[in-house]
Amino acid sequence: MADYEVKSTNTKDFNLTKADALVGRLKYESWYSFKAEIQLVSGDANFTIRPKGFWGTTIEVKHNERTLLDFEMNWKGQIIINSKISDIGQCFIIKQISILKNIFVLLSNEEKLLTIKPNLQWSKMNFDYQLISTDAFENLENKELLLLTAIHCTNYYITMMTSTVVATMAGI
């Protein structure tokens, strides 16, 4: 089990730390954009996150043009992440487990791997996150990439739900 923190430095940049040591960064191109870059401290690897296709409903995480992960939201409000990192494809699900407490989990084969707790920073109008992983998560290949992808997915979920509420309130 491990604890991680994600701090937003502004509306576009998020730093992932473990025991106050920088693990990686998630940097969006602009506010409320799905386009982003992940930079990991270990291995100095950079990954791009881009919507795919005409509607842009599927989002891909790539390294040197190779798709490692892709994700999309299903009709249940869950985000399905498909891993293509190894020959054995793995599927993950991010879903909100508590609306009142605003808690998300990352699951694989119905096993909880990661708990994601957003914390709205009113002064920055952005979220910081507390991440609590299980031992099974800590044994995953490319867990740092998956952590920052999970943050992108959670931001995506919050953005979609917020825009739905705003549109509903506006009578659109």
CSV table of N, CA and C in Angstrom, one decimal:
chain,number,residue,atom,x,y,z
A,1,MET,N,0.8,-1.2,0.0
A,1,MET,CA,0.0,0.0,0.0
A,1,MET,C,0.9,1.2,0.0
A,2,ALA,N,0.4,2.2,-0.8
A,2,ALA,CA,1.2,3.5,-0.8
A,2,ALA,C,0.3,4.7,-0.9
A,3,ASP,N,0.7,5.8,-0.4
A,3,ASP,CA,0.0,7.1,-0.5
A,3,ASP,C,0.7,8.0,-1.5
A,4,TYR,N,-0.1,8.6,-2.3
A,4,TYR,CA,0.4,9.6,-3.3
A,4,TYR,C,-0.4,10.9,-3.1
A,5,GLU,N,0.2,12.0,-3.6
A,5,GLU,CA,-0.6,13.3,-3.6
A,5,GLU,C,-0.4,13.9,-5.0
A,6,VAL,N,-1.4,14.5,-5.4
A,6,VAL,CA,-1.4,15.3,-6.7
A,6,VAL,C,-1.8,16.7,-6.3
A,7,LYS,N,-0.9,17.6,-6.6
A,7,LYS,CA,-1.2,19.0,-6.3
A,7,LYS,C,-1.2,19.8,-7.7
A,8,SER,N,-2.3,20.6,-7.8
A,8,SER,CA,-2.4,21.4,-9.0
A,8,SER,C,-1.6,22.8,-8.7
A,9,THR,N,-0.8,23.1,-9.6
A,9,THR,CA,0.0,24.4,-9.4
A,9,THR,C,-0.8,25.5,-10.1
A,10,ASN,N,-1.7,25.2,-11.0
A,10,ASN,CA,-2.6,26.1,-11.7
A,10,ASN,C,-3.7,25.2,-12.3
A,11,THR,N,-4.5,25.8,-13.2
A,11,THR,CA,-5.6,25.0,-13.8
A,11,THR,C,-5.1,24.0,-14.8
A,12,LYS,N,-3.8,24.0,-15.2
A,12,LYS,CA,-3.3,23.2,-16.3
A,12,LYS,C,-2.2,22.2,-15.8
A,13,ASP,N,-1.6,22.4,-14.7
A,13,ASP,CA,-0.4,21.6,-14.3
A,13,ASP,C,-0.7,20.9,-13.0
A,14,PHE,N,-0.4,19.6,-12.9
A,14,PHE,CA,-0.6,18.7,-11.8
A,14,PHE,C,0.7,18.0,-11.5
A,15,ASN,N,1.2,18.0,-10.2
A,15,ASN,CA,2.4,17.3,-9.9
A,15,ASN,C,2.1,16.1,-9.0
A,16,LEU,N,2.5,14.9,-9.3
A,16,LEU,CA,2.3,13.7,-8.6
A,16,LEU,C,3.6,13.4,-7.7
A,17,THR,N,3.3,13.3,-6.4
A,17,THR,CA,4.4,13.0,-5.4
A,17,THR,C,4.1,11.8,-4.6
A,18,LYS,N,5.2,11.2,-4.1
A,18,LYS,CA,5.1,10.1,-3.1
A,18,LYS,C,6.1,10.4,-2.1
A,19,ALA,N,5.7,10.5,-0.8
A,19,ALA,CA,6.6,10.9,0.3
A,19,ALA,C,7.4,12.2,-0.1
A,20,ASP,N,6.7,13.2,-0.6
A,20,ASP,CA,7.2,14.5,-1.0
A,20,ASP,C,8.3,14.4,-2.1
A,21,ALA,N,8.4,13.3,-2.8
A,21,ALA,CA,9.4,13.2,-3.9
A,21,ALA,C,8.5,13.2,-5.2
A,22,LEU,N,8.9,14.0,-6.1
A,22,LEU,CA,8.2,14.2,-7.4
A,22,LEU,C,8.3,12.8,-8.2
A,23,VAL,N,7.2,12.4,-8.6
A,23,VAL,CA,7.1,11.1,-9.4
A,23,VAL,C,6.8,11.5,-10.9
A,24,GLY,N,6.0,12.5,-11.2
A,24,GLY,CA,5.6,12.9,-12.5
A,24,GLY,C,4.7,14.1,-12.6
A,25,ARG,N,4.4,14.5,-13.8
A,25,ARG,CA,3.6,15.7,-14.0
A,25,ARG,C,2.6,15.4,-15.1
A,26,LEU,N,1.4,16.0,-14.9
A,26,LEU,CA,0.4,16.0,-15.9
A,26,LEU,C,0.2,17.5,-16.3
A,27,LYS,N,0.4,17.8,-17.6
A,27,LYS,CA,0.3,19.2,-18.1
A,27,LYS,C,-0.7,19.2,-19.2
A,28,TYR,N,-1.8,20.0,-19.0
A,28,TYR,CA,-2.8,20.2,-20.1
A,28,TYR,C,-2.3,21.3,-21.0
A,29,GLU,N,-2.7,21.3,-22.3
A,29,GLU,CA,-2.4,22.3,-23.2
A,29,GLU,C,-3.1,23.6,-22.9
A,30,SER,N,-4.4,23.5,-22.4
A,30,SER,CA,-5.2,24.7,-22.0
A,30,SER,C,-6.2,24.2,-21.0
A,31,TRP,N,-6.9,25.2,-20.4
A,31,TRP,CA,-7.9,24.9,-19.4
A,31,TRP,C,-9.0,24.1,-20.0
A,32,TYR,N,-9.5,23.1,-19.4
A,32,TYR,CA,-10.6,22.2,-19.9
A,32,TYR,C,-10.3,21.5,-21.2
A,33,SER,N,-9.0,21.3,-21.5
A,33,SER,CA,-8.6,20.6,-22.7
A,33,SER,C,-8.4,19.1,-22.4
A,34,PHE,N,-8.7,18.3,-23.4
A,34,PHE,CA,-8.4,16.8,-23.2
A,34,PHE,C,-7.0,16.5,-23.6
A,35,LYS,N,-6.4,17.5,-24.3
A,35,LYS,CA,-5.0,17.3,-24.8
A,35,LYS,C,-4.0,17.6,-23.6
A,36,ALA,N,-3.1,16.6,-23.4
A,36,ALA,CA,-2.2,16.8,-22.3
A,36,ALA,C,-0.9,16.0,-22.5
A,37,GLU,N,0.0,16.2,-21.6
A,37,GLU,CA,1.3,15.5,-21.7
A,37,GLU,C,1.6,15.0,-20.3
A,38,ILE,N,2.1,13.8,-20.2
A,38,ILE,CA,2.5,13.2,-18.9
A,38,ILE,C,4.1,13.1,-19.0
A,39,GLN,N,4.7,13.6,-18.0
A,39,GLN,CA,6.2,13.5,-17.9
A,39,GLN,C,6.5,12.7,-16.6
A,40,LEU,N,7.2,11.6,-16.7
A,40,LEU,CA,7.6,10.8,-15.6
A,40,LEU,C,9.1,11.1,-15.2
A,41,VAL,N,9.4,11.2,-14.0
A,41,VAL,CA,10.7,11.5,-13.5
A,41,VAL,C,11.6,10.2,-13.8
A,42,SER,N,11.1,9.0,-13.5
A,42,SER,CA,11.8,7.8,-13.7
A,42,SER,C,11.9,7.5,-15.2
A,43,GLY,N,13.0,7.4,-15.8
A,43,GLY,CA,13.2,7.1,-17.2
A,43,GLY,C,13.0,8.3,-18.1
A,44,ASP,N,12.7,9.5,-17.6
A,44,ASP,CA,12.5,10.7,-18.4
A,44,ASP,C,11.6,10.5,-19.6
A,45,ALA,N,10.5,9.7,-19.4
A,45,ALA,CA,9.6,9.4,-20.5
A,45,ALA,C,8.5,10.5,-20.6
A,46,ASN,N,8.1,10.8,-21.8
A,46,ASN,CA,7.0,11.7,-22.1
A,46,ASN,C,6.0,11.0,-22.8
A,47,PHE,N,4.7,11.2,-22.4
A,47,PHE,CA,3.6,10.6,-23.1
A,47,PHE,C,2.6,11.7,-23.5
A,48,THR,N,1.9,11.5,-24.6
A,48,THR,CA,0.9,12.4,-25.1
A,48,THR,C,-0.5,11.9,-24.9
A,49,ILE,N,-1.4,12.7,-24.5
A,49,ILE,CA,-2.8,12.3,-24.4
A,49,ILE,C,-3.6,13.2,-25.4
A,50,ARG,N,-4.3,12.5,-26.3
A,50,ARG,CA,-5.1,13.1,-27.3
A,50,ARG,C,-6.4,12.4,-27.6
A,51,PRO,N,-7.5,13.2,-27.9
A,51,PRO,CA,-8.7,12.6,-28.3
A,51,PRO,C,-8.5,11.9,-29.7
A,52,LYS,N,-9.2,10.8,-29.9
A,52,LYS,CA,-9.1,10.1,-31.2
A,52,LYS,C,-10.4,10.2,-31.9
A,53,GLY,N,-10.4,10.3,-33.2
A,53,GLY,CA,-11.5,10.2,-34.1
A,53,GLY,C,-12.3,11.5,-34.2
A,54,PHE,N,-13.3,11.4,-35.0
A,54,PHE,CA,-14.1,12.6,-35.3
A,54,PHE,C,-14.8,13.2,-34.1
A,55,TRP,N,-15.4,12.4,-33.2
A,55,TRP,CA,-16.1,12.9,-32.1
A,55,TRP,C,-15.2,13.1,-30.9
A,56,GLY,N,-14.0,12.5,-30.9
A,56,GLY,CA,-13.1,12.6,-29.8
A,56,GLY,C,-13.5,12.0,-28.5
A,57,THR,N,-14.4,11.0,-28.6
A,57,THR,CA,-14.9,10.4,-27.3
A,57,THR,C,-13.9,9.4,-26.7
A,58,THR,N,-13.0,8.8,-27.6
A,58,THR,CA,-12.0,7.9,-27.1
A,58,THR,C,-10.7,8.8,-27.0
A,59,ILE,N,-10.0,8.6,-25.9
A,59,ILE,CA,-8.8,9.4,-25.7
A,59,ILE,C,-7.6,8.4,-25.5
A,60,GLU,N,-6.5,8.7,-26.2
A,60,GLU,CA,-5.4,7.8,-26.2
A,60,GLU,C,-4.2,8.4,-25.5
A,61,VAL,N,-3.4,7.5,-24.9
A,61,VAL,CA,-2.2,7.8,-24.2
A,61,VAL,C,-1.1,7.2,-25.1
A,62,LYS,N,-0.2,8.0,-25.6
A,62,LYS,CA,0.8,7.4,-26.5
A,62,LYS,C,2.2,7.8,-26.1
A,63,HIS,N,3.2,6.9,-26.5
A,63,HIS,CA,4.6,7.2,-26.3
A,63,HIS,C,5.2,6.9,-27.6
A,64,ASN,N,5.9,7.9,-28.2
A,64,ASN,CA,6.5,7.7,-29.6
A,64,ASN,C,5.5,7.1,-30.6
A,65,GLU,N,4.3,7.6,-30.6
A,65,GLU,CA,3.3,7.2,-31.6
A,65,GLU,C,2.7,5.8,-31.3
A,66,ARG,N,3.1,5.1,-30.2
A,66,ARG,CA,2.6,3.8,-29.9
A,66,ARG,C,1.5,4.0,-28.8
A,67,THR,N,0.3,3.6,-29.0
A,67,THR,CA,-0.8,3.7,-28.1
A,67,THR,C,-0.6,2.7,-26.9
A,68,LEU,N,-0.5,3.2,-25.7
A,68,LEU,CA,-0.3,2.4,-24.5
A,68,LEU,C,-1.6,2.2,-23.8
A,69,LEU,N,-2.4,3.2,-23.7
A,69,LEU,CA,-3.7,3.2,-23.1
A,69,LEU,C,-4.7,3.9,-23.9
A,70,ASP,N,-6.0,3.5,-23.8
A,70,ASP,CA,-7.0,4.4,-24.3
A,70,ASP,C,-8.2,4.3,-23.4
A,71,PHE,N,-9.0,5.3,-23.3
A,71,PHE,CA,-10.1,5.3,-22.4
A,71,PHE,C,-11.3,6.1,-23.0
A,72,GLU,N,-12.5,5.8,-22.5
A,72,GLU,CA,-13.7,6.5,-22.8
A,72,GLU,C,-14.7,6.3,-21.7
A,73,MET,N,-15.7,7.2,-21.7
A,73,MET,CA,-16.7,7.1,-20.7
A,73,MET,C,-17.9,6.3,-21.2
A,74,ASN,N,-18.4,5.3,-20.4
A,74,ASN,CA,-19.6,4.6,-20.9
A,74,ASN,C,-20.9,5.2,-20.4
A,75,TRP,N,-22.0,4.6,-20.7
A,75,TRP,CA,-23.3,5.1,-20.4
A,75,TRP,C,-23.6,5.1,-18.9
A,76,LYS,N,-22.8,4.3,-18.2
A,76,LYS,CA,-23.0,4.2,-16.7
A,76,LYS,C,-22.2,5.3,-16.0
A,77,GLY,N,-21.5,6.1,-16.7
A,77,GLY,CA,-20.7,7.2,-16.1
A,77,GLY,C,-19.4,6.6,-15.6
A,78,GLN,N,-19.0,5.5,-16.0
A,78,GLN,CA,-17.7,4.9,-15.7
A,78,GLN,C,-16.7,5.2,-16.8
A,79,ILE,N,-15.4,5.3,-16.5
A,79,ILE,CA,-14.4,5.4,-17.5
A,79,ILE,C,-13.7,4.1,-17.6
A,80,ILE,N,-13.7,3.6,-18.8
A,80,ILE,CA,-13.1,2.3,-19.2
A,80,ILE,C,-11.7,2.6,-19.7
A,81,ILE,N,-10.7,2.1,-19.1
A,81,ILE,CA,-9.3,2.2,-19.6
A,81,ILE,C,-8.8,0.9,-20.1
A,82,ASN,N,-8.4,0.8,-21.4
A,82,ASN,CA,-7.8,-0.4,-22.0
A,82,ASN,C,-6.3,-0.2,-22.0
A,83,SER,N,-5.6,-1.1,-21.5
A,83,SER,CA,-4.1,-1.1,-21.5
A,83,SER,C,-3.6,-2.0,-22.6
A,84,LYS,N,-2.7,-1.4,-23.3
A,84,LYS,CA,-2.0,-2.1,-24.4
A,84,LYS,C,-0.5,-2.1,-24.1
A,85,ILE,N,-0.1,-2.0,-22.9
A,85,ILE,CA,1.3,-1.9,-22.5
A,85,ILE,C,2.0,-3.2,-22.7
A,86,SER,N,1.3,-4.3,-22.3
A,86,SER,CA,1.9,-5.6,-22.5
A,86,SER,C,1.1,-6.4,-23.5
A,87,ASP,N,1.6,-7.6,-23.8
A,87,ASP,CA,0.8,-8.5,-24.7
A,87,ASP,C,-0.5,-8.9,-24.1
A,88,ILE,N,-0.6,-8.9,-22.8
A,88,ILE,CA,-1.8,-9.3,-22.1
A,88,ILE,C,-2.6,-8.0,-21.9
A,89,GLY,N,-3.6,-7.8,-22.7
A,89,GLY,CA,-4.4,-6.6,-22.5
A,89,GLY,C,-5.1,-6.6,-21.2
A,90,GLN,N,-5.2,-5.5,-20.5
A,90,GLN,CA,-5.8,-5.4,-19.2
A,90,GLN,C,-6.8,-4.2,-19.3
A,91,CYS,N,-7.9,-4.4,-18.6
A,91,CYS,CA,-9.0,-3.4,-18.6
A,91,CYS,C,-9.1,-2.9,-17.2
A,92,PHE,N,-9.3,-1.6,-17.0
A,92,PHE,CA,-9.5,-0.9,-15.7
A,92,PHE,C,-10.8,-0.1,-15.8
A,93,ILE,N,-11.4,0.1,-14.7
A,93,ILE,CA,-12.6,0.9,-14.7
A,93,ILE,C,-12.4,2.0,-13.6
A,94,ILE,N,-12.7,3.2,-13.9
A,94,ILE,CA,-12.7,4.3,-12.9
A,94,ILE,C,-14.2,4.7,-12.7
A,95,LYS,N,-14.6,4.6,-11.4
A,95,LYS,CA,-16.0,5.0,-11.2
A,95,LYS,C,-16.1,5.7,-9.9
A,96,GLN,N,-17.1,6.5,-9.8
A,96,GLN,CA,-17.4,7.3,-8.6
A,96,GLN,C,-18.2,6.4,-7.6
A,97,ILE,N,-17.7,6.3,-6.4
A,97,ILE,CA,-18.4,5.4,-5.4
A,97,ILE,C,-19.2,6.2,-4.4
A,98,SER,N,-18.9,7.5,-4.3
A,98,SER,CA,-19.6,8.3,-3.3
A,98,SER,C,-19.8,9.7,-3.9
A,99,ILE,N,-21.0,10.0,-4.2
A,99,ILE,CA,-21.3,11.4,-4.7
A,99,ILE,C,-21.1,12.4,-3.6
A,100,LEU,N,-21.6,12.1,-2.4
A,100,LEU,CA,-21.5,13.1,-1.4
A,100,LEU,C,-20.0,13.4,-0.9
A,101,LYS,N,-19.2,12.3,-0.9
A,101,LYS,CA,-17.8,12.5,-0.5
A,101,LYS,C,-16.9,12.7,-1.7
A,102,ASN,N,-17.5,12.5,-2.9
A,102,ASN,CA,-16.7,12.7,-4.2
A,102,ASN,C,-15.5,11.8,-4.2
A,103,ILE,N,-15.7,10.5,-4.1
A,103,ILE,CA,-14.6,9.5,-4.0
A,103,ILE,C,-14.7,8.6,-5.3
A,104,PHE,N,-13.5,8.3,-5.9
A,104,PHE,CA,-13.4,7.5,-7.1
A,104,PHE,C,-12.6,6.3,-6.8
A,105,VAL,N,-12.8,5.2,-7.5
A,105,VAL,CA,-11.9,4.0,-7.4
A,105,VAL,C,-11.5,3.6,-8.8
A,106,LEU,N,-10.3,3.0,-8.8
A,106,LEU,CA,-9.8,2.3,-10.0
A,106,LEU,C,-9.9,0.8,-9.7
A,107,LEU,N,-10.6,0.1,-10.6
A,107,LEU,CA,-10.9,-1.3,-10.5
A,107,LEU,C,-10.3,-2.1,-11.6
A,108,SER,N,-9.9,-3.4,-11.3
A,108,SER,CA,-9.5,-4.3,-12.4
A,108,SER,C,-10.1,-5.7,-12.0
A,109,ASN,N,-10.9,-6.3,-12.8
A,109,ASN,CA,-11.6,-7.5,-12.5
A,109,ASN,C,-12.4,-7.4,-11.2
A,110,GLU,N,-13.0,-6.3,-11.0
A,110,GLU,CA,-13.8,-5.9,-9.8
A,110,GLU,C,-13.0,-5.8,-8.5
A,111,GLU,N,-11.7,-5.8,-8.6
A,111,GLU,CA,-10.8,-5.7,-7.5
A,111,GLU,C,-10.3,-4.2,-7.4
A,112,LYS,N,-10.5,-3.6,-6.2
A,112,LYS,CA,-10.1,-2.2,-6.0
A,112,LYS,C,-8.6,-2.1,-6.0
A,113,LEU,N,-8.0,-1.3,-6.8
A,113,LEU,CA,-6.6,-1.1,-6.9
A,113,LEU,C,-6.2,0.3,-6.3
A,114,LEU,N,-7.0,1.3,-6.5
A,114,LEU,CA,-6.7,2.6,-6.2
A,114,LEU,C,-7.9,3.4,-5.7
A,115,THR,N,-7.8,4.2,-4.7
A,115,THR,CA,-8.8,5.1,-4.3
A,115,THR,C,-8.3,6.6,-4.6
A,116,ILE,N,-9.2,7.3,-5.2
A,116,ILE,CA,-8.9,8.7,-5.6
A,116,ILE,C,-9.8,9.7,-4.9
A,117,LYS,N,-9.2,10.6,-4.1
A,117,LYS,CA,-10.0,11.5,-3.3
A,117,LYS,C,-9.7,12.9,-3.8
A,118,PRO,N,-10.6,13.5,-4.6
A,118,PRO,CA,-10.4,14.9,-5.0
A,118,PRO,C,-10.7,15.9,-3.8
A,119,ASN,N,-10.0,17.0,-3.8
A,119,ASN,CA,-10.2,18.0,-2.8
A,119,ASN,C,-10.2,19.3,-3.5
A,120,LEU,N,-11.3,20.0,-3.6
A,120,LEU,CA,-11.4,21.2,-4.3
A,120,LEU,C,-10.7,22.3,-3.6
A,121,GLN,N,-9.8,23.0,-4.3
A,121,GLN,CA,-9.1,24.1,-3.7
A,121,GLN,C,-9.7,25.4,-4.2
A,122,TRP,N,-10.6,26.0,-3.4
A,122,TRP,CA,-11.4,27.1,-3.8
A,122,TRP,C,-10.5,28.3,-4.2
A,123,SER,N,-9.4,28.5,-3.6
A,123,SER,CA,-8.6,29.6,-3.9
A,123,SER,C,-8.0,29.5,-5.4
A,124,LYS,N,-7.8,28.3,-5.8
A,124,LYS,CA,-7.2,28.0,-7.1
A,124,LYS,C,-8.3,27.6,-8.1
A,125,MET,N,-9.5,27.3,-7.6
A,125,MET,CA,-10.6,26.7,-8.4
A,125,MET,C,-10.2,25.5,-9.2
A,126,ASN,N,-9.5,24.6,-8.5
A,126,ASN,CA,-9.0,23.4,-9.1
A,126,ASN,C,-8.9,22.3,-8.0
A,127,PHE,N,-8.7,21.1,-8.4
A,127,PHE,CA,-8.6,20.0,-7.5
A,127,PHE,C,-7.2,19.6,-7.2
A,128,ASP,N,-6.9,19.2,-5.9
A,128,ASP,CA,-5.8,18.4,-5.5
A,128,ASP,C,-6.3,17.0,-5.3
A,129,TYR,N,-5.5,16.0,-5.2
A,129,TYR,CA,-5.9,14.7,-5.1
A,129,TYR,C,-5.1,13.9,-4.0
A,130,GLN,N,-5.7,13.0,-3.3
A,130,GLN,CA,-5.1,12.1,-2.4
A,130,GLN,C,-5.3,10.7,-3.1
A,131,LEU,N,-4.3,9.9,-3.3
A,131,LEU,CA,-4.4,8.6,-3.9
A,131,LEU,C,-3.9,7.6,-3.0
A,132,ILE,N,-4.6,6.5,-2.8
A,132,ILE,CA,-4.3,5.4,-1.9
A,132,ILE,C,-4.3,4.2,-2.7
A,133,SER,N,-3.1,3.5,-2.9
A,133,SER,CA,-3.0,2.3,-3.7
A,133,SER,C,-3.0,1.1,-2.8
A,134,THR,N,-3.3,0.0,-3.5
A,134,THR,CA,-3.2,-1.3,-2.8
A,134,THR,C,-1.9,-2.0,-3.2
A,135,ASP,N,-1.6,-3.1,-2.5
A,135,ASP,CA,-0.4,-3.8,-2.9
A,135,ASP,C,-0.5,-4.3,-4.3
A,136,ALA,N,-1.6,-4.8,-4.7
A,136,ALA,CA,-1.8,-5.2,-6.1
A,136,ALA,C,-1.5,-4.1,-7.1
A,137,PHE,N,-1.9,-2.9,-6.8
A,137,PHE,CA,-1.6,-1.8,-7.7
A,137,PHE,C,-0.1,-1.5,-7.8
A,138,GLU,N,0.6,-1.6,-6.6
A,138,GLU,CA,2.0,-1.3,-6.5
A,138,GLU,C,2.8,-2.3,-7.3
A,139,ASN,N,2.2,-3.5,-7.7
A,139,ASN,CA,2.9,-4.5,-8.4
A,139,ASN,C,2.7,-4.4,-9.9
A,140,LEU,N,1.9,-3.4,-10.4
A,140,LEU,CA,1.6,-3.2,-11.8
A,140,LEU,C,2.8,-2.6,-12.5
A,141,GLU,N,2.9,-3.0,-13.8
A,141,GLU,CA,3.9,-2.4,-14.7
A,141,GLU,C,3.4,-1.0,-15.0
A,142,ASN,N,4.3,-0.1,-15.1
A,142,ASN,CA,3.9,1.3,-15.4
A,142,ASN,C,2.9,2.0,-14.5
A,143,LYS,N,3.0,1.7,-13.2
A,143,LYS,CA,2.0,2.2,-12.3
A,143,LYS,C,2.0,3.8,-12.3
A,144,GLU,N,3.1,4.4,-12.5
A,144,GLU,CA,3.2,5.9,-12.5
A,144,GLU,C,2.4,6.5,-13.6
A,145,LEU,N,2.5,5.8,-14.8
A,145,LEU,CA,1.7,6.3,-15.9
A,145,LEU,C,0.2,6.1,-15.7
A,146,LEU,N,-0.1,5.0,-15.1
A,146,LEU,CA,-1.5,4.7,-14.7
A,146,LEU,C,-2.1,5.7,-13.7
A,147,LEU,N,-1.2,6.1,-12.7
A,147,LEU,CA,-1.7,7.1,-11.7
A,147,LEU,C,-2.0,8.4,-12.4
A,148,LEU,N,-1.2,8.9,-13.2
A,148,LEU,CA,-1.4,10.2,-13.9
A,148,LEU,C,-2.6,10.1,-14.9
A,149,THR,N,-2.7,8.9,-15.5
A,149,THR,CA,-3.8,8.7,-16.4
A,149,THR,C,-5.1,8.7,-15.6
A,150,ALA,N,-5.1,8.1,-14.4
A,150,ALA,CA,-6.3,8.1,-13.6
A,150,ALA,C,-6.7,9.5,-13.2
A,151,ILE,N,-5.7,10.4,-12.9
A,151,ILE,CA,-6.0,11.8,-12.6
A,151,ILE,C,-6.6,12.5,-13.8
A,152,HIS,N,-6.1,12.2,-15.0
A,152,HIS,CA,-6.7,12.8,-16.2
A,152,HIS,C,-8.1,12.3,-16.3
A,153,CYS,N,-8.4,11.0,-16.1
A,153,CYS,CA,-9.7,10.5,-16.2
A,153,CYS,C,-10.7,11.1,-15.2
A,154,THR,N,-10.2,11.3,-14.0
A,154,THR,CA,-11.0,11.9,-12.9
A,154,THR,C,-11.3,13.3,-13.3
A,155,ASN,N,-10.3,14.1,-13.8
A,155,ASN,CA,-10.6,15.5,-14.2
A,155,ASN,C,-11.6,15.4,-15.4
A,156,TYR,N,-11.5,14.5,-16.3
A,156,TYR,CA,-12.4,14.3,-17.4
A,156,TYR,C,-13.8,14.1,-16.9
A,157,TYR,N,-14.0,13.2,-15.9
A,157,TYR,CA,-15.3,12.9,-15.3
A,157,TYR,C,-15.9,14.1,-14.7
A,158,ILE,N,-15.1,14.8,-13.9
A,158,ILE,CA,-15.6,16.0,-13.1
A,158,ILE,C,-16.0,17.0,-14.1
A,159,THR,N,-15.2,17.2,-15.2
A,159,THR,CA,-15.5,18.2,-16.2
A,159,THR,C,-16.8,17.9,-16.9
A,160,MET,N,-17.0,16.6,-17.3
A,160,MET,CA,-18.2,16.2,-18.0
A,160,MET,C,-19.5,16.3,-17.1
A,161,MET,N,-19.4,15.9,-15.8
A,161,MET,CA,-20.5,16.0,-14.9
A,161,MET,C,-20.8,17.5,-14.6
A,162,THR,N,-19.8,18.3,-14.4
A,162,THR,CA,-20.0,19.8,-14.2
A,162,THR,C,-20.7,20.4,-15.4
A,163,SER,N,-20.2,20.1,-16.6
A,163,SER,CA,-20.8,20.7,-17.8
A,163,SER,C,-22.3,20.3,-18.0
A,164,THR,N,-22.6,19.0,-17.6
A,164,THR,CA,-23.9,18.5,-17.7
A,164,THR,C,-24.8,19.2,-16.7
A,165,VAL,N,-24.4,19.5,-15.5
A,165,VAL,CA,-25.2,20.2,-14.5
A,165,VAL,C,-25.4,21.6,-14.9
A,166,VAL,N,-24.3,22.3,-15.4
A,166,VAL,CA,-24.5,23.7,-15.9
A,166,VAL,C,-25.4,23.8,-17.0
A,167,ALA,N,-25.4,22.8,-18.0
A,167,ALA,CA,-26.3,22.9,-19.1
A,167,ALA,C,-27.7,22.6,-18.7
A,168,THR,N,-27.9,21.7,-17.7
A,168,THR,CA,-29.2,21.4,-17.2
A,168,THR,C,-29.8,22.7,-16.5
A,169,MET,N,-29.0,23.3,-15.7
A,169,MET,CA,-29.5,24.5,-15.0
A,169,MET,C,-29.8,25.7,-15.9
A,170,ALA,N,-29.0,25.7,-17.0
A,170,ALA,CA,-29.2,26.8,-18.0
A,170,ALA,C,-30.4,26.5,-18.9
A,171,GLY,N,-31.0,25.3,-18.8
A,171,GLY,CA,-32.1,24.9,-19.7
A,171,GLY,C,-31.8,24.6,-21.1
A,172,ILE,N,-30.5,24.2,-21.3
A,172,ILE,CA,-30.1,23.9,-22.7
A,172,ILE,C,-30.5,22.5,-23.0
